[in-house]
Coordinates of C-alpha atoms in Angstrom, one line a residue:
M1 CA -18.8 1.2 -32.6
P2 CA -17.0 3.7 -34.4
G3 CA -13.4 2.8 -35.3
A4 CA -13.7 -0.9 -34.3
S5 CA -14.8 -2.5 -37.5
G6 CA -11.4 -2.6 -38.7
T7 CA -9.8 -4.8 -35.9
N8 CA -9.6 -8.6 -36.2
A9 CA -11.6 -10.9 -34.3
D10 CA -8.9 -12.1 -31.7
G11 CA -7.5 -8.3 -30.9
S12 CA -10.7 -6.4 -31.2
C13 CA -11.6 -6.4 -27.5
E14 CA -8.1 -5.6 -26.6
A15 CA -7.9 -2.7 -29.2
L16 CA -11.1 -1.1 -28.4
C17 CA -10.2 -1.4 -24.5
R18 CA -7.1 0.4 -25.2
T19 CA -8.7 2.9 -27.5
L20 CA -11.2 3.7 -24.9
V21 CA -8.7 4.1 -22.2
S22 CA -6.7 6.2 -24.1
Q23 CA -9.5 8.5 -25.1
N24 CA -10.5 8.8 -21.7
G25 CA -7.2 9.8 -20.3
L26 CA -6.7 6.7 -18.1
Q27 CA -4.2 3.9 -17.8
R28 CA -5.1 0.4 -16.8
E29 CA -3.4 -0.7 -13.6
T30 CA -1.8 -3.7 -14.4
A31 CA 0.8 -4.8 -17.4
D32 CA -1.1 -7.8 -18.2
I33 CA -5.0 -8.2 -18.4
S34 CA -6.7 -11.6 -18.7
Q35 CA -9.1 -12.5 -21.4
S36 CA -12.1 -12.4 -18.7
V37 CA -10.8 -9.6 -17.2
L38 CA -10.3 -7.6 -20.3
Y39 CA -14.1 -8.5 -21.3
T40 CA -15.3 -7.3 -17.8
S41 CA -13.2 -4.2 -18.1
L42 CA -14.3 -3.3 -21.6
M43 CA -17.9 -3.7 -20.4
G44 CA -17.3 -1.2 -17.3
L45 CA -15.8 1.6 -19.7
L46 CA -19.0 1.1 -21.8
L47 CA -21.5 1.4 -18.8
V48 CA -19.7 4.6 -17.2
T49 CA -21.7 7.6 -16.6
D50 CA -21.5 10.5 -19.2
E51 CA -19.3 12.7 -16.6
E52 CA -16.9 9.9 -16.4
Q53 CA -16.8 9.2 -20.1
H54 CA -16.0 12.8 -20.7
L55 CA -13.4 13.0 -17.8
S56 CA -10.0 14.6 -19.3
V57 CA -7.0 15.3 -17.6
G58 CA -3.9 17.4 -17.8
S59 CA -0.3 16.4 -17.9
G60 CA 0.3 16.1 -14.6
R61 CA 3.5 17.9 -14.5
V62 CA 2.5 20.6 -12.0
G63 CA 4.3 21.5 -8.9
L64 CA 3.0 21.9 -5.1
R65 CA 3.7 25.2 -3.2
N66 CA 6.2 24.6 -0.2
I67 CA 4.0 26.3 2.7
G68 CA 6.8 26.0 5.2
N69 CA 9.0 22.8 5.6
T70 CA 6.4 20.7 3.9
C71 CA 8.8 18.9 1.3
F72 CA 7.8 15.8 2.9
L73 CA 4.2 16.4 2.3
N74 CA 4.8 17.4 -1.1
A75 CA 6.8 14.3 -2.3
I76 CA 4.1 11.9 -0.9
V77 CA 1.3 13.9 -2.4
Q78 CA 3.1 13.8 -5.9
C79 CA 3.8 9.9 -5.7
L80 CA 0.1 9.6 -4.6
S81 CA -1.3 11.8 -7.8
H82 CA 0.8 9.5 -10.2
T83 CA -0.5 6.4 -8.9
R84 CA -3.1 5.9 -11.4
G85 CA -5.7 3.8 -9.7
L86 CA -6.0 6.3 -6.6
R87 CA -6.0 9.3 -9.2
D88 CA -8.9 8.2 -11.3
Y89 CA -10.9 7.2 -8.1
C90 CA -10.5 10.5 -6.5
L91 CA -11.1 12.7 -9.7
H92 CA -14.3 10.5 -10.5
K93 CA -15.4 11.2 -6.5
S94 CA -15.9 7.5 -6.6
Y95 CA -16.0 7.5 -2.8
R96 CA -19.0 9.1 -2.3
Q97 CA -21.3 6.4 -3.9
E98 CA -19.2 3.6 -2.0
R99 CA -18.6 5.2 1.5
F100 CA -20.2 3.7 4.7
S101 CA -18.4 5.1 7.3
K102 CA -19.9 7.4 9.6
E103 CA -17.2 9.9 9.6
E104 CA -17.1 12.8 7.3
A105 CA -15.0 12.6 4.1
K106 CA -13.2 15.8 4.6
L107 CA -9.6 14.8 4.3
M108 CA -10.7 12.8 0.9
D109 CA -12.6 15.7 -0.3
A110 CA -9.6 18.1 0.5
F111 CA -7.1 15.5 -1.3
H112 CA -9.5 15.6 -4.2
Q113 CA -9.1 19.3 -4.6
V114 CA -5.4 19.0 -4.7
L115 CA -5.4 16.2 -7.3
S116 CA -7.9 18.2 -9.3
G117 CA -5.5 21.1 -9.3
L118 CA -2.5 18.9 -10.2
W119 CA -4.4 17.2 -13.1
D120 CA -6.4 20.2 -14.4
V121 CA -6.4 20.8 -18.2
N122 CA -6.0 24.0 -18.0
G123 CA -3.3 24.1 -15.0
S124 CA 0.0 23.7 -17.2
G125 CA 2.9 25.9 -15.8
T126 CA 0.7 26.7 -12.5
V127 CA 1.3 25.7 -8.8
V128 CA -1.3 24.2 -6.6
N129 CA -1.1 25.4 -3.1
P130 CA -1.9 22.3 -0.7
R131 CA -2.7 24.7 2.4
Q132 CA -6.1 23.9 2.8
F133 CA -5.4 20.1 2.5
Y134 CA -2.8 20.2 5.1
S135 CA -4.8 22.4 7.3
V136 CA -7.6 19.7 7.2
F137 CA -4.8 16.8 7.7
K138 CA -3.6 18.5 10.9
E139 CA -7.0 18.6 12.2
V140 CA -7.4 14.7 11.9
V141 CA -3.5 14.1 12.9
P142 CA -2.6 17.0 15.4
Y143 CA 0.8 15.3 15.7
F144 CA 1.7 17.2 12.6
S145 CA 0.7 20.8 13.9
G146 CA 3.4 23.1 13.7
Y147 CA 5.9 23.8 10.5
S148 CA 8.8 21.7 11.7
Q149 CA 10.3 19.1 9.3
Q150 CA 8.3 15.6 9.4
D151 CA 9.2 12.0 8.4
A152 CA 7.7 11.4 4.7
Q153 CA 7.0 7.5 5.6
E154 CA 5.1 8.5 8.8
F155 CA 3.1 11.0 6.8
L156 CA 2.2 8.5 4.3
R157 CA 0.9 6.1 6.9
F158 CA -1.0 8.6 8.6
L159 CA -2.6 9.9 5.4
L160 CA -3.5 6.7 4.3
D161 CA -5.2 5.4 7.4
K162 CA -7.2 8.4 7.6
L163 CA -8.3 8.1 4.1
H164 CA -9.3 4.9 4.7
T165 CA -11.3 5.5 7.9
E166 CA -13.5 8.2 5.7
I167 CA -14.3 5.7 2.8
N168 CA -14.3 2.4 4.4
R169 CA -16.9 0.3 2.6
R170 CA -17.7 -1.9 5.6
P171 CA -20.7 -0.3 8.1
Y172 CA -19.2 0.8 11.2
V173 CA -19.9 -1.5 14.0
R174 CA -19.1 -0.9 17.7
R175 CA -17.1 -3.9 18.9
T176 CA -16.9 -4.4 22.9
G177 CA -14.4 -6.9 24.4
K178 CA -11.7 -8.8 23.3
E179 CA -12.8 -11.2 20.2
P180 CA -11.7 -15.0 20.5
E181 CA -8.6 -15.8 18.9
Q182 CA -9.6 -18.1 15.9
K183 CA -7.3 -21.1 15.3
Y184 CA -6.5 -22.5 11.8
V185 CA -4.5 -25.5 12.9
K186 CA -6.2 -27.7 10.4
F187 CA -5.7 -25.5 7.4
R188 CA -2.8 -25.5 5.1
I189 CA -0.8 -22.3 5.4
A190 CA -2.4 -20.9 2.0
E191 CA -6.1 -21.7 3.4
E192 CA -5.1 -20.2 6.8
A193 CA -3.7 -16.8 4.9
A194 CA -6.8 -16.7 3.1
A195 CA -9.0 -16.8 6.1
M196 CA -7.0 -14.2 7.6
W197 CA -7.3 -12.0 4.8
K198 CA -11.1 -12.5 4.6
K199 CA -11.4 -11.7 8.3
H200 CA -9.4 -8.6 7.9
L201 CA -11.8 -7.3 4.8
E202 CA -14.8 -8.0 6.9
R203 CA -13.8 -4.8 8.9
D204 CA -11.4 -2.9 6.6
D205 CA -12.3 -2.9 2.9
S206 CA -11.5 0.5 0.8
K207 CA -9.9 1.4 -2.0
I208 CA -6.6 2.0 -0.1
V209 CA -7.1 -1.4 0.8
D210 CA -7.3 -2.6 -2.8
L211 CA -4.1 -0.5 -4.0
F212 CA -2.0 -0.6 -1.0
S213 CA -2.4 -3.3 1.5
G214 CA -0.8 -6.6 1.6
Q215 CA -0.1 -9.6 3.7
L216 CA 2.9 -10.4 5.5
R217 CA 3.9 -14.1 6.7
S218 CA 6.3 -14.6 9.6
S219 CA 7.4 -18.3 10.1
L220 CA 9.0 -19.3 13.5
H221 CA 11.1 -22.7 13.9
C222 CA 12.0 -23.9 17.4
S223 CA 15.3 -25.2 17.1
V224 CA 14.7 -27.5 20.1
C225 CA 11.6 -29.5 19.2
S226 CA 11.3 -28.4 15.5
H227 CA 7.8 -27.1 15.9
S228 CA 6.8 -24.6 13.3
S229 CA 4.5 -21.9 13.6
T230 CA 3.1 -19.1 11.0
T231 CA 1.6 -15.7 11.8
F232 CA 0.0 -13.2 9.2
D233 CA -0.1 -9.7 9.4
V234 CA -1.5 -6.9 7.2
F235 CA 1.1 -4.1 5.8
C236 CA 0.9 -1.2 3.6
D237 CA 4.8 -0.5 3.1
L238 CA 8.0 -2.8 3.6
S239 CA 10.7 -1.4 5.7
L240 CA 14.1 -2.8 4.5
P241 CA 17.3 -2.8 6.0
I242 CA 20.3 -1.7 4.3
P243 CA 23.3 -4.1 4.1
K244 CA 26.8 -2.7 5.7
T245 CA 29.2 -2.0 3.2
S246 CA 32.8 -2.2 3.6
S247 CA 32.9 1.2 1.5
A248 CA 30.8 4.1 0.2
G249 CA 29.8 1.8 -2.7
E250 CA 26.5 0.9 -4.1
V251 CA 24.0 -1.6 -3.1
T252 CA 21.0 -3.1 -4.8
L253 CA 17.2 -3.3 -3.9
K254 CA 17.5 -6.7 -4.3
E255 CA 20.2 -7.0 -1.8
C256 CA 18.0 -5.1 0.8
L257 CA 15.4 -7.5 0.1
D258 CA 17.5 -10.1 0.5
L259 CA 18.6 -9.1 3.9
F260 CA 14.8 -8.5 4.9
S261 CA 13.8 -12.0 4.1
Q262 CA 16.6 -13.9 5.2
E263 CA 16.5 -16.4 8.2
E264 CA 17.3 -14.7 11.4
K265 CA 18.2 -16.8 14.4
L266 CA 16.9 -15.7 17.9
D267 CA 18.2 -16.6 21.1
R268 CA 16.1 -17.7 24.0
E269 CA 15.8 -13.8 25.6
N270 CA 14.7 -12.7 22.1
S271 CA 12.5 -15.8 21.0
P272 CA 8.7 -16.0 21.8
M273 CA 7.3 -18.8 23.5
C274 CA 7.2 -22.1 21.7
E275 CA 3.7 -23.5 21.8
R276 CA 5.0 -27.3 21.9
C277 CA 7.8 -26.5 24.7
K278 CA 5.8 -24.2 26.6
R279 CA 9.2 -21.9 27.0
R280 CA 11.4 -19.8 25.3
T281 CA 13.8 -21.5 23.2
E282 CA 16.1 -20.7 20.5
S283 CA 14.4 -20.5 17.3
T284 CA 15.1 -19.1 13.7
K285 CA 12.3 -16.5 11.9
R286 CA 12.0 -15.9 8.4
L287 CA 9.7 -13.0 7.0
S288 CA 8.0 -13.6 3.4
I289 CA 5.3 -11.6 1.3
Q290 CA 2.2 -13.9 1.4
R291 CA -0.2 -11.5 -0.6
F292 CA 1.5 -8.7 -2.8
P293 CA -0.5 -5.4 -3.1
Q294 CA -1.1 -3.7 -6.1
V295 CA 1.1 -1.1 -5.4
I296 CA 3.9 -1.8 -3.3
V297 CA 5.2 0.7 -1.1
I298 CA 9.1 0.2 0.2
H299 CA 10.7 2.1 2.8
L300 CA 14.6 2.1 3.2
K301 CA 15.7 1.9 6.8
R302 CA 18.6 4.6 6.9
F303 CA 18.7 5.4 10.3
T304 CA 20.1 3.4 13.0
T305 CA 20.0 3.9 16.9
S306 CA 22.6 3.2 19.2
R307 CA 22.9 4.0 23.0
W308 CA 24.3 7.3 22.7
S309 CA 23.6 8.5 18.9
I310 CA 21.6 8.4 15.7
S311 CA 23.6 7.8 12.6
K312 CA 21.9 7.7 8.8
S313 CA 23.2 5.6 6.0
T314 CA 24.0 7.6 2.7
V315 CA 24.7 4.7 0.6
C316 CA 23.2 4.8 -2.6
V317 CA 20.4 2.0 -3.5
S318 CA 19.9 1.3 -6.8
F319 CA 16.8 -0.2 -8.1
P320 CA 15.3 -1.4 -11.6
L321 CA 12.8 0.7 -13.3
T322 CA 11.3 -2.1 -15.0
N323 CA 11.1 -6.1 -14.5
L324 CA 11.4 -6.2 -10.7
D325 CA 10.7 -9.6 -9.8
L326 CA 9.5 -10.1 -6.4
G327 CA 8.7 -13.9 -6.8
P328 CA 11.6 -14.9 -4.4
Y329 CA 10.2 -13.0 -1.7
G330 CA 6.7 -14.4 -1.8
P331 CA 5.2 -17.9 -1.3
V332 CA 7.1 -20.7 -2.8
D333 CA 4.2 -21.3 -5.3
C334 CA 3.5 -17.9 -6.3
G335 CA 5.9 -17.7 -9.2
N336 CA 7.3 -14.6 -10.7
I337 CA 5.9 -11.5 -9.4
A338 CA 6.4 -8.4 -11.7
P339 CA 4.6 -5.3 -10.3
P340 CA 3.2 -2.6 -13.0

């Protein structure tokens, strides 16, 4: 292999992998790659098609035209465009080879066209018009019809959900009736979580799930009989509360995460039924992240509603650009979690 003979035995594989990645204009998704994954990645790079080998991309520093109160769309599309795992998947058109959904991939094709414009090698200094993409999206989600302001988080949720539906790797199976609820009382919490995640992937498995889906754990403890129960839910973003401040001072993302994961006391009226007491009792609830997604989307809950009004918090929330440690908000045995 040209250029590989000068590397030493220990670093040759990693150096070659870095070289190939650099030449193809791609970037690995994680900061640390284990040796086994590194060799797998290297073999994958060596076996890609000629079309993928010669894929080249521009800088990505291209604007999106505002076609009428579409700043929410432009902001989200730009963020997704710079999520390399999704970008490369779209530009390679990998979804055409692995999709099993019966739905046409109209929205995915339109999204691919937008990304192609944003990453066109010869597109420096130009502006991409997302009108066709937005038209297809509004056909799929009529709620966004018209040209009024929309919520960026809502748009992201609808967009990821519809893209997932079009490129779902699981064959469509019509299900009738309510499926019996499975119990995992004999399992440890980690085993129950893994079983629930496996069940989820049996229906929903796509590149969107690979990148953005995680698993949230809700732990409930009865204050009367000390019975504990645990439930798991799939999430694509975390909605974090913002701590109240006595002044217009700055708060940190860590403080938002601490407030999100702190124990919450529930009175009898707001507490679910205790499985052991067979009645509503005072209890405590705690949220934690059981399974972290590759790309974690964080939404700040700036709006609060009262009986008569809606208010917005304008407090500045600071966050680190590197070395964000999410370990304290996950399972106790997960260690430090530093997302790429």
